[in-house]
Short mmCIF file of C-alpha atoms in Angstrom, two decimals:
data_model
loop_
_atom_site.label_atom_id
_atom_site.label_comp_id
_atom_site.label_asym_id
_atom_site.label_seq_id
_atom_site.Cartn_x
_atom_site.Cartn_y
_atom_site.Cartn_z
CA MET A 296 40.76 -4.12 -66.29
CA ARG A 297 37.93 -6.15 -64.42
CA ARG A 298 38.29 -3.62 -62.11
CA ALA A 299 37.90 -1.00 -64.12
CA VAL A 300 34.98 -2.13 -65.66
CA ALA A 301 33.21 -2.82 -62.75
CA PHE A 302 34.33 1.31 -62.02
CA ALA A 303 32.90 2.82 -65.74
CA GLY A 304 29.44 0.87 -63.86
CA ALA A 305 29.28 2.37 -60.40
CA LEU A 306 30.09 5.78 -61.79
CA PHE A 307 27.50 4.49 -64.67
CA PHE A 308 24.77 4.60 -61.74
CA ALA A 309 26.16 6.88 -59.07
CA GLY A 310 25.80 9.44 -62.11
CA GLY A 311 21.95 8.41 -63.04
CA ALA A 312 20.30 8.67 -59.08
CA LEU A 313 22.46 11.86 -59.47
CA ALA A 314 20.82 12.71 -62.48
CA GLN A 315 16.81 11.43 -61.17
CA GLY A 316 17.36 14.76 -58.09
CA THR A 317 14.06 14.64 -56.33
CA PRO A 318 10.99 12.96 -56.74
CA ALA A 319 8.53 14.86 -57.62
CA PRO A 320 4.82 14.31 -55.60
CA SER A 321 2.56 12.11 -56.78
CA GLU A 322 -0.82 13.76 -58.84
CA ASP A 323 -2.76 11.62 -55.42
CA VAL A 324 -2.12 13.71 -53.15
CA LYS A 325 -1.13 17.31 -52.07
CA LEU A 326 1.04 18.05 -50.15
CA PRO A 327 0.70 22.24 -48.85
CA SER A 328 2.82 23.94 -49.80
CA GLU A 329 6.24 25.32 -48.30
CA LYS A 330 4.45 29.52 -48.96
CA ASN A 331 1.56 28.32 -47.25
CA PRO A 332 1.65 26.32 -44.08
CA GLY A 333 -1.07 26.08 -42.87
CA GLU A 334 -2.73 24.66 -45.96
CA GLU A 335 -5.29 21.17 -46.42
CA VAL A 336 -3.10 18.11 -47.83
CA ILE A 337 -6.58 17.13 -49.26
CA GLN A 338 -6.12 12.86 -49.71
CA ARG A 339 -7.68 11.51 -52.96
CA ARG A 340 -7.79 7.82 -54.53
CA PRO A 341 -5.33 6.98 -57.54
CA GLY A 342 -6.74 6.79 -60.41
CA GLN A 343 -10.58 9.91 -58.70
CA SER A 344 -10.53 13.23 -58.97
CA GLU A 345 -12.99 13.57 -56.29
CA PRO A 346 -11.50 13.74 -52.66
CA LEU A 347 -11.41 10.98 -49.56
CA GLN A 348 -14.28 11.51 -47.11
CA PHE A 349 -15.09 10.75 -44.40
CA PHE A 350 -19.09 9.58 -43.36
CA PRO A 351 -19.69 8.40 -39.34
CA PRO A 352 -21.37 5.84 -39.08
CA PRO A 353 -25.57 5.76 -38.36
CA VAL A 354 -26.53 6.31 -34.46
CA ASP A 355 -28.55 3.69 -33.28
CA PRO A 356 -30.60 4.85 -30.26
CA ARG A 357 -31.31 1.13 -28.64
CA GLN A 358 -27.19 0.64 -27.78
CA VAL A 359 -27.31 2.99 -25.45
CA PRO A 360 -30.59 5.22 -23.24
CA ALA A 361 -31.41 8.29 -23.51
CA PRO A 362 -30.66 9.80 -19.83
CA ALA A 363 -32.95 10.34 -17.82
CA ALA A 364 -34.64 13.49 -17.74
CA ALA A 365 -35.09 13.38 -13.58
CA GLN A 366 -33.32 10.97 -12.43
CA PRO A 367 -32.60 10.63 -8.27
CA ARG A 368 -29.00 11.13 -7.69
CA GLU A 369 -27.20 8.30 -5.89
CA THR A 370 -25.42 8.97 -2.75
CA LEU A 371 -24.38 7.80 0.02
CA PRO A 372 -24.04 8.29 4.04
CA VAL A 373 -20.53 9.19 4.60
CA PRO A 374 -20.48 11.21 8.15
CA ASP A 375 -17.00 11.58 7.80
CA ARG A 376 -13.91 10.84 5.04
CA TRP A 377 -12.57 8.08 7.07
CA ARG A 378 -15.33 6.15 6.86
CA ILE A 379 -16.26 5.80 2.88
CA MET A 380 -16.08 2.48 3.34
CA GLN A 381 -18.11 2.06 5.89
CA GLY A 382 -20.87 3.74 3.52
CA LEU A 383 -19.96 0.86 1.36
CA GLY A 384 -21.39 -1.88 3.40
CA TYR A 385 -17.42 -3.46 4.19
CA ARG A 386 -18.13 -3.63 8.35
CA HIS A 387 -14.99 -5.60 10.74
CA PRO A 388 -14.87 -6.34 13.90
CA TRP A 389 -13.82 -4.33 16.75
CA TYR A 390 -10.97 -6.22 18.02
CA ASP A 391 -9.71 -6.50 14.54
CA PRO A 392 -6.52 -5.02 14.20
CA TYR A 393 -5.69 -5.77 10.75
CA ASN A 394 -8.84 -3.51 9.63
CA GLN A 395 -9.94 0.13 9.75
CA ASN A 396 -10.85 0.01 14.18
CA VAL A 397 -10.81 3.17 15.83
CA LEU A 398 -8.99 0.68 19.90
CA LYS A 399 -5.49 1.85 17.05
CA GLY A 400 -6.89 5.11 15.75
CA ASP A 401 -7.61 4.49 12.28
CA LEU A 402 -10.72 5.70 12.42
CA PRO A 403 -12.08 8.80 14.98
CA ILE A 404 -13.43 7.52 18.71
CA SER A 405 -17.70 9.34 17.34
CA ALA A 406 -18.84 10.58 14.05
CA GLY A 407 -17.03 13.88 12.54
CA SER A 408 -14.56 14.37 15.42
CA ASP A 409 -10.87 14.76 15.54
CA TRP A 410 -10.39 12.88 18.93
CA PHE A 411 -8.80 9.26 18.24
CA PHE A 412 -8.42 6.61 20.31
CA ASN A 413 -5.26 4.60 20.25
CA LEU A 414 -4.57 1.45 22.39
CA SER A 415 -1.11 -0.37 22.47
CA ALA A 416 0.49 -2.86 24.63
CA VAL A 417 3.69 -5.17 25.11
CA SER A 418 4.04 -7.75 26.80
CA ASP A 419 7.79 -9.07 27.86
CA THR A 420 7.65 -13.13 29.63
CA LEU A 421 10.52 -14.67 30.83
CA LEU A 422 10.29 -18.22 31.53
CA GLU A 423 13.41 -19.94 32.36
CA ALA A 424 13.35 -23.58 34.39
CA ARG A 425 16.55 -25.05 34.62
CA ARG A 426 18.96 -28.48 37.13
CA LEU A 427 22.22 -27.59 38.52
CA PRO A 428 24.36 -29.05 41.34
CA THR A 429 23.70 -27.39 44.15
CA PRO A 430 25.58 -28.08 47.08
CA VAL A 431 23.80 -29.00 50.54
CA PRO A 432 22.91 -25.18 52.59
CA PRO A 433 25.00 -25.66 55.53
CA GLN A 434 23.06 -23.74 57.84
CA ALA A 435 19.73 -25.67 57.60
CA SER A 436 18.49 -27.26 54.80
CA THR A 437 14.60 -27.62 53.21
CA ARG A 438 14.55 -31.39 53.92
CA ALA A 439 15.52 -32.99 57.17
CA GLU A 440 18.29 -34.47 57.71
CA SER A 441 19.65 -34.70 54.21
CA VAL A 442 23.56 -35.03 54.82
CA ASP A 443 24.03 -35.16 51.21
CA PRO A 444 27.32 -33.04 49.26
CA PHE A 445 24.53 -32.30 46.65
CA GLY A 446 20.76 -31.26 47.76
CA ARG A 447 17.77 -31.25 43.97
CA GLY A 448 19.16 -29.21 41.98
CA LYS A 449 15.92 -27.77 40.26
CA GLN A 450 15.45 -23.59 40.25
CA SER A 451 12.84 -21.70 38.65
CA THR A 452 11.69 -18.27 36.99
CA PHE A 453 9.14 -15.78 36.38
CA ALA A 454 8.80 -12.69 35.14
CA GLU A 455 6.05 -10.75 33.42
CA THR A 456 6.35 -6.91 31.97
CA LEU A 457 2.49 -5.45 31.25
CA ILE A 458 3.63 -1.56 29.19
CA VAL A 459 0.13 -0.52 28.62
CA SER A 460 -0.44 3.04 26.00
CA LEU A 461 -3.28 4.51 25.74
CA SER A 462 -2.96 7.97 23.57
CA LEU A 463 -5.40 10.69 23.23
CA ILE A 464 -4.77 12.46 20.01
CA LYS A 465 -6.95 15.63 18.65
CA GLY A 466 -6.63 16.84 14.74
CA ASP A 467 -5.98 15.76 11.21
CA THR A 468 -2.22 14.18 11.77
CA THR A 469 -2.58 12.71 8.43
CA PHE A 470 -1.77 16.86 7.20
CA ARG A 471 -0.10 17.96 10.65
CA PRO A 472 0.68 17.26 13.07
CA PRO A 473 -1.49 16.72 16.09
CA ASP A 474 -3.21 19.56 17.71
CA LEU A 475 -3.22 18.30 21.70
CA GLU A 476 -2.12 15.34 22.88
CA LEU A 477 -2.82 12.81 26.24
CA ARG A 478 -0.62 10.08 26.04
CA LEU A 479 -0.99 7.17 29.44
CA THR A 480 1.51 4.98 29.90
CA PRO A 481 1.68 1.77 33.22
CA ALA A 482 3.77 -0.70 33.02
CA PHE A 483 2.88 -3.62 35.03
CA ASN A 484 5.51 -6.64 36.28
CA PHE A 485 5.17 -9.86 38.05
CA ASN A 486 8.04 -12.09 39.47
CA ARG A 487 8.02 -15.22 40.45
CA SER A 488 11.87 -16.96 41.47
CA THR A 489 11.81 -20.67 42.90
CA ALA A 490 14.24 -22.99 43.99
CA GLN A 491 14.06 -26.32 46.02
CA GLU A 492 17.23 -25.71 47.49
CA ASP A 493 17.57 -22.66 49.90
CA ARG A 494 21.71 -22.03 49.01
#
């Protein structure tokens, strides 16, 4: 019985909601009609017939200074596009590898040119020191009258290789390959090995 009453109540409320249909638009807001989509939407406050209007605040001339008629143009002397930071006052020593440097090809050799210079160096160093049981050589020892089976076993090796790369590049390499590149890569080597026994 209770289920039947609840079902009847639900049908009653659903029928009332369907009977209401779409609510009529408010009189305060005039919506554009479907026939005239470009019609202006006029907004009104509830209970007033006058539409809402926006009045901008008055301009205070003290807030923004008036533009000067003949103000001099502020410019910075920039010899080329690579030296813009120098035109702003940023200066770095010539040996600084972490900022713009002529030696690593960040800046042209001279202002207004498209010649760049790149210097790089690679140092390969080997230092080896050891002490091994070395027998006395049978022919002749470095020490006279040495009759021990083992002599002095200190040995050392030092080898240094320095590779220097010099590049002279012409062209705007930011957007295209270089027009001309001259490269010289010499290598210098020094080595020395010593042992206390000739063996």
